[in-house]
Amino acid sequence: MARIGEVQAPAATRDALARGRLRASLVPDLLVEARRIVNTVIAGWHGRRKRGIGENFWQFRPYVEGDSSRIDWRRSARDDHTYVRDREWEAAHTVWLWADPSPSMLYKSTGASVSKQSRALVLALAMAELLSRSGERIAWPGLTDPFTARNGAERIAAQLMHAGDLPAKPDLSGIRRFCDIVIASDFLDPVEETMEWLDVLARHGVRAHLIEVADPAEETFPYAGRTEFTDPETGDKLTAGRAEMLGDEYRLLYTARRQELASWCKRLGWSFTVNHTDRLASDALVRLHMAMTADGGYAGSGRAGMIANSDQPGKVVA
């Protein structure tokens, strides 16, 4: 049987301690990679800059009757128009970050450049770096409380290295209204279970941004002939005499799962992005930036949900 893919560190799939050690060994290099990616996209990262309460100058704009902003007489003296000086909104926002630690995330096919776990952690750490540089509060459910720090990504990385076993699905009930959360996972659980887990966020008025991390082999099902499949969660095995006979039905179910989850996110005003492990992680960050800064802000903007495929840079369906 030809091997198309395998779980990275197979012993770690059902051993919580082994998974923790594997994650700890990966995090330092992943933090370096996350910072490298951030440096490639930071020029286009505008945060949530808009008019509001703050100390820093934002813009001059023409005065309109009833305007509550003070007239800037120095600027107005330069021509025949009256201008007001706006300041930049500086209220810090809280963004929660989470990367799925499930055993299925350890999978890496021969066509992928990294495992799903590595990609999810890189995306989460890169977001931590970007948000920290922007002065936002960040947090990791079940690991840290919200905090603001220029070295936010480094602090979260340190926590991940010493966390040991992490819950497959953390308690999200403590995340409150007007926060955002970024969730990187393969979302291979039944859609109903995923919706039930995330429903508390919708009820609390939290805006979620889901990044589905997908291995190319999981999507295309390139298997043929006698093939043995192993469940990374339970260790159960299935041997198919002619694996290619399962391909059409598998791809149909795989696509239906993704479409159902994406449609649900859109109805809630959440964003849904797909990032393949044989493509660039920076693609997902760009899509995430578009979703998070829609309407000039984060949660509570009322923006319709966005669905993006990171492999199609010009395609965003809103």
Coordinates of N, CA and C in Angstrom, one line a residue, residues 106-231:
L106 N -2.7 16.6 13.7 CA -1.4 16.2 13.5 C -1.1 15.6 12.1
Y107 N -2.2 15.5 11.3 CA -2.1 14.8 10.0 C -1.3 15.7 9.0
K108 N -0.5 15.1 8.1 CA 0.2 15.8 7.1 C 0.4 14.8 5.9
S109 N -0.1 15.1 4.7 CA 0.0 14.3 3.6 C 1.3 14.6 2.9
T110 N 1.7 13.8 1.9 CA 2.9 14.1 1.2 C 2.8 15.3 0.3
G111 N 1.6 15.8 0.0 CA 1.4 17.0 -0.8 C 1.4 18.3 0.0
A112 N 1.4 18.2 1.3 CA 1.4 19.3 2.2 C 2.8 19.7 2.6
S113 N 2.9 21.0 2.9 CA 4.2 21.5 3.4 C 4.4 21.4 4.9
V114 N 3.2 21.4 5.6 CA 3.2 21.3 7.1 C 2.0 20.6 7.6
S115 N 2.0 20.2 8.8 CA 0.8 19.5 9.4 C -0.2 20.6 9.7
K116 N -1.4 20.1 9.9 CA -2.5 21.0 10.2 C -2.3 21.7 11.5
Q117 N -1.7 21.0 12.5 CA -1.5 21.6 13.8 C -0.5 22.8 13.6
S118 N 0.6 22.5 12.9 CA 1.6 23.6 12.7 C 1.0 24.8 12.0
R119 N 0.2 24.6 11.0 CA -0.4 25.8 10.3 C -1.4 26.5 11.2
A120 N -2.2 25.8 12.0 CA -3.1 26.4 12.9 C -2.4 27.3 14.0
L121 N -1.3 26.7 14.5 CA -0.6 27.5 15.5 C 0.1 28.7 14.9
V122 N 0.7 28.5 13.7 CA 1.3 29.7 13.1 C 0.3 30.8 12.9
L123 N -0.9 30.5 12.4 CA -1.9 31.5 12.2 C -2.3 32.2 13.5
A124 N -2.5 31.4 14.5 CA -2.9 32.0 15.8 C -1.8 32.9 16.4
L125 N -0.5 32.4 16.3 CA 0.6 33.2 16.8 C 0.8 34.5 15.9
A126 N 0.6 34.3 14.6 CA 0.7 35.5 13.7 C -0.3 36.5 14.1
M127 N -1.5 36.1 14.3 CA -2.6 37.0 14.7 C -2.3 37.7 16.1
A128 N -1.7 36.9 17.0 CA -1.3 37.5 18.3 C -0.3 38.6 18.1
E129 N 0.7 38.3 17.2 CA 1.7 39.3 16.9 C 1.1 40.6 16.3
L130 N 0.3 40.4 15.3 CA -0.3 41.6 14.6 C -1.2 42.4 15.6
L131 N -2.0 41.7 16.4 CA -2.9 42.4 17.3 C -2.1 43.1 18.4
S132 N -1.1 42.5 18.9 CA -0.3 43.1 19.9 C 0.4 44.3 19.4
R133 N 0.9 44.3 18.2 CA 1.5 45.5 17.6 C 0.5 46.6 17.5
S134 N -0.8 46.3 17.3 CA -1.8 47.3 17.2 C -2.4 47.8 18.5
G135 N -1.9 47.2 19.6 CA -2.3 47.6 20.9 C -3.6 47.0 21.4
E136 N -4.1 45.9 20.7 CA -5.3 45.2 21.1 C -5.0 44.3 22.3
R137 N -6.1 43.9 23.0 CA -6.0 42.9 24.0 C -6.2 41.5 23.4
I138 N -5.4 40.6 23.8 CA -5.6 39.2 23.2 C -5.7 38.2 24.4
A139 N -6.2 37.0 24.0 CA -6.4 36.0 25.0 C -6.5 34.7 24.4
W140 N -6.3 33.6 25.1 CA -6.5 32.2 24.6 C -7.4 31.5 25.6
P141 N -8.6 31.1 25.2 CA -9.5 30.4 26.1 C -8.9 29.2 26.8
G142 N -9.1 29.2 28.2 CA -8.5 28.1 29.0 C -7.0 28.2 29.2
L143 N -6.4 29.3 28.7 CA -4.9 29.4 28.9 C -4.5 30.8 29.5
T144 N -5.1 31.9 28.9 CA -4.8 33.2 29.5 C -6.0 34.0 29.6
D145 N -6.0 35.0 30.4 CA -7.0 36.1 30.5 C -6.6 37.1 29.5
P146 N -7.5 38.0 29.1 CA -7.2 39.1 28.1 C -6.0 40.0 28.7
F147 N -5.1 40.3 27.8 CA -4.0 41.2 28.2 C -3.5 42.0 27.1
T148 N -2.8 43.1 27.3 CA -2.2 43.9 26.3 C -0.7 43.9 26.5
A149 N 0.1 43.6 25.5 CA 1.5 43.6 25.6 C 2.1 43.6 24.2
R150 N 3.2 44.3 24.0 CA 3.9 44.3 22.7 C 4.4 42.9 22.4
N151 N 4.8 42.1 23.4 CA 5.3 40.8 23.2 C 4.2 39.7 23.4
G152 N 3.0 40.1 23.0 CA 1.8 39.2 23.2 C 2.0 37.8 22.6
A153 N 2.5 37.7 21.4 CA 2.7 36.4 20.7 C 3.7 35.6 21.5
E154 N 4.7 36.2 22.0 CA 5.8 35.5 22.8 C 5.2 34.9 24.1
R155 N 4.3 35.7 24.7 CA 3.8 35.3 26.0 C 2.8 34.1 25.8
I156 N 2.0 34.2 24.7 CA 1.1 33.1 24.4 C 1.9 31.8 24.1
A157 N 3.0 32.0 23.3 CA 3.8 30.9 22.9 C 4.4 30.2 24.1
A158 N 4.8 31.0 25.1 CA 5.4 30.4 26.3 C 4.3 29.6 27.1
Q159 N 3.1 30.2 27.1 CA 2.0 29.5 27.8 C 1.7 28.1 27.1
L160 N 1.7 28.1 25.8 CA 1.5 26.9 25.0 C 2.5 25.9 25.3
M161 N 3.8 26.3 25.4 CA 4.9 25.4 25.6 C 4.8 24.6 27.0
H162 N 4.2 25.3 28.0 CA 4.1 24.7 29.3 C 2.7 24.3 29.7
A163 N 1.8 24.2 28.7 CA 0.4 24.0 29.0 C 0.1 22.5 29.2
G164 N 0.9 21.6 28.7 CA 0.6 20.2 28.8 C -0.6 19.8 27.9
D165 N -1.5 19.1 28.4 CA -2.7 18.7 27.6 C -3.7 19.8 27.6
L166 N -4.2 20.1 26.4 CA -5.2 21.1 26.3 C -6.6 20.5 25.9
P167 N -7.7 21.0 26.4 CA -9.0 20.5 26.0 C -9.3 20.5 24.5
A168 N -9.9 19.5 24.0 CA -10.2 19.5 22.6 C -11.2 20.6 22.2
K169 N -12.0 21.0 23.2 CA -13.0 22.1 22.9 C -13.0 22.9 24.2
P170 N -12.4 24.1 24.3 CA -12.4 24.8 25.6 C -13.8 25.4 25.8
D171 N -14.0 25.8 27.1 CA -15.3 26.5 27.5 C -15.2 27.9 26.9
L172 N -16.2 28.3 26.1 CA -16.3 29.6 25.5 C -17.3 30.5 26.2
S173 N -17.9 30.0 27.3 CA -19.0 30.8 27.9 C -18.5 32.1 28.5
G174 N -17.2 32.2 28.8 CA -16.7 33.4 29.5 C -16.4 34.6 28.5
I175 N -16.5 34.3 27.2 CA -16.3 35.3 26.2 C -17.5 36.2 26.0
R176 N -17.4 37.5 26.1 CA -18.6 38.3 26.2 C -18.8 39.2 24.9
R177 N -19.9 39.9 24.9 CA -20.3 40.7 23.8 C -19.2 41.7 23.4
F178 N -19.2 41.9 22.1 CA -18.3 42.9 21.5 C -16.8 42.4 21.4
C179 N -16.6 41.1 21.8 CA -15.3 40.5 21.6 C -15.3 39.8 20.2
D180 N -14.1 39.5 19.7 CA -14.0 38.7 18.5 C -13.2 37.4 18.9
I181 N -13.3 36.4 18.2 CA -12.5 35.2 18.4 C -12.1 34.6 17.1
V182 N -10.9 34.2 17.0 CA -10.3 33.5 15.8 C -10.1 32.1 16.1
I183 N -10.7 31.2 15.4 CA -10.6 29.7 15.6 C -10.1 29.0 14.4
A184 N -8.9 28.4 14.6 CA -8.3 27.6 13.5 C -8.4 26.2 13.8
S185 N -9.1 25.4 12.9 CA -9.4 24.0 13.2 C -9.6 23.4 11.8
D186 N -9.6 22.0 11.8 CA -10.0 21.3 10.6 C -11.6 21.2 10.5
F187 N -12.2 21.4 11.6 CA -13.7 21.3 11.7 C -14.2 20.0 11.1
L188 N -13.6 18.9 11.4 CA -14.0 17.6 10.9 C -15.0 16.9 11.8
D189 N -15.3 17.5 12.9 CA -16.4 16.9 13.8 C -17.7 17.1 13.0
P190 N -18.7 16.3 13.4 CA -20.1 16.6 12.8 C -20.5 18.0 12.9
V191 N -21.0 18.6 11.9 CA -21.4 20.0 11.9 C -22.3 20.4 13.1
E192 N -23.2 19.5 13.4 CA -24.1 19.8 14.5 C -23.3 20.0 15.8
E193 N -22.3 19.2 16.0 CA -21.5 19.3 17.2 C -20.7 20.6 17.3
T194 N -20.2 21.0 16.1 CA -19.5 22.3 16.0 C -20.4 23.4 16.3
M195 N -21.6 23.4 15.7 CA -22.6 24.5 15.9 C -23.0 24.5 17.4
E196 N -23.2 23.4 18.0 CA -23.6 23.4 19.4 C -22.5 24.0 20.3
W197 N -21.3 23.7 20.0 CA -20.1 24.2 20.8 C -20.0 25.7 20.6
L198 N -20.2 26.2 19.4 CA -20.0 27.6 19.1 C -21.3 28.5 19.4
D199 N -22.4 27.8 19.6 CA -23.7 28.6 19.8 C -23.6 29.6 20.9
V200 N -22.8 29.3 22.0 CA -22.7 30.2 23.1 C -22.2 31.5 22.6
L201 N -21.3 31.5 21.6 CA -20.7 32.8 21.1 C -21.8 33.6 20.4
A202 N -22.6 33.0 19.6 CA -23.7 33.7 18.9 C -24.6 34.3 20.0
R203 N -25.0 33.5 21.0 CA -25.9 34.0 22.0 C -25.3 35.2 22.8
H204 N -24.0 35.2 23.0 CA -23.4 36.3 23.7 C -23.0 37.5 22.8
G205 N -23.3 37.5 21.6 CA -23.0 38.6 20.7 C -21.5 38.7 20.3
V206 N -20.8 37.6 20.4 CA -19.4 37.5 20.0 C -19.3 37.3 18.5
R207 N -18.4 37.9 17.8 CA -18.2 37.7 16.4 C -17.0 36.7 16.2
A208 N -17.3 35.6 15.5 CA -16.2 34.6 15.3 C -15.7 34.6 13.9
H209 N -14.4 34.2 13.8 CA -13.8 34.1 12.5 C -13.2 32.7 12.4
L210 N -13.8 31.9 11.6 CA -13.4 30.5 11.5 C -12.4 30.3 10.4
I211 N -11.3 29.7 10.7 CA -10.3 29.3 9.6 C -10.2 27.8 9.6
E212 N -10.7 27.2 8.5 CA -10.7 25.8 8.3 C -9.3 25.5 7.7
V213 N -8.5 24.7 8.5 CA -7.2 24.3 8.0 C -7.3 22.9 7.4
A214 N -7.1 22.9 6.1 CA -7.3 21.6 5.3 C -6.1 21.1 4.6
D215 N -5.9 19.8 4.8 CA -4.8 19.2 4.0 C -5.3 18.8 2.6
P216 N -4.5 19.0 1.6 CA -5.0 18.7 0.2 C -5.5 17.3 0.0
A217 N -4.9 16.3 0.7 CA -5.3 15.0 0.5 C -6.7 14.7 1.1
E218 N -7.0 15.5 2.2 CA -8.4 15.3 2.8 C -9.5 15.8 1.8
E219 N -9.1 16.8 1.0 CA -10.1 17.4 0.1 C -10.2 16.6 -1.2
T220 N -9.1 16.1 -1.7 CA -9.1 15.5 -3.1 C -9.3 14.0 -3.0
F221 N -9.0 13.3 -1.8 CA -9.1 11.9 -1.6 C -8.3 11.2 -2.8
P222 N -7.0 11.3 -2.8 CA -6.2 10.7 -3.9 C -5.8 9.2 -3.7
Y223 N -6.7 8.5 -3.1 CA -6.3 7.1 -2.7 C -6.9 6.1 -3.7
A224 N -6.2 5.1 -4.0 CA -6.6 4.0 -4.9 C -6.0 2.7 -4.4
G225 N -6.7 1.6 -4.8 CA -6.2 0.3 -4.5 C -6.5 0.0 -3.0
R226 N -5.8 -1.0 -2.5 CA -5.9 -1.4 -1.1 C -5.3 -0.4 -0.2
T227 N -6.1 0.2 0.6 CA -5.7 1.3 1.5 C -6.2 1.1 2.9
E228 N -5.3 1.4 3.9 CA -5.7 1.3 5.3 C -5.9 2.7 5.8
F229 N -7.0 3.0 6.4 CA -7.3 4.3 7.0 C -7.3 4.2 8.5
T230 N -6.7 5.1 9.2 CA -6.6 5.1 10.7 C -7.2 6.3 11.2
D231 N -8.2 6.2 12.2 CA -8.8 7.3 12.9 C -7.8 7.8 13.9

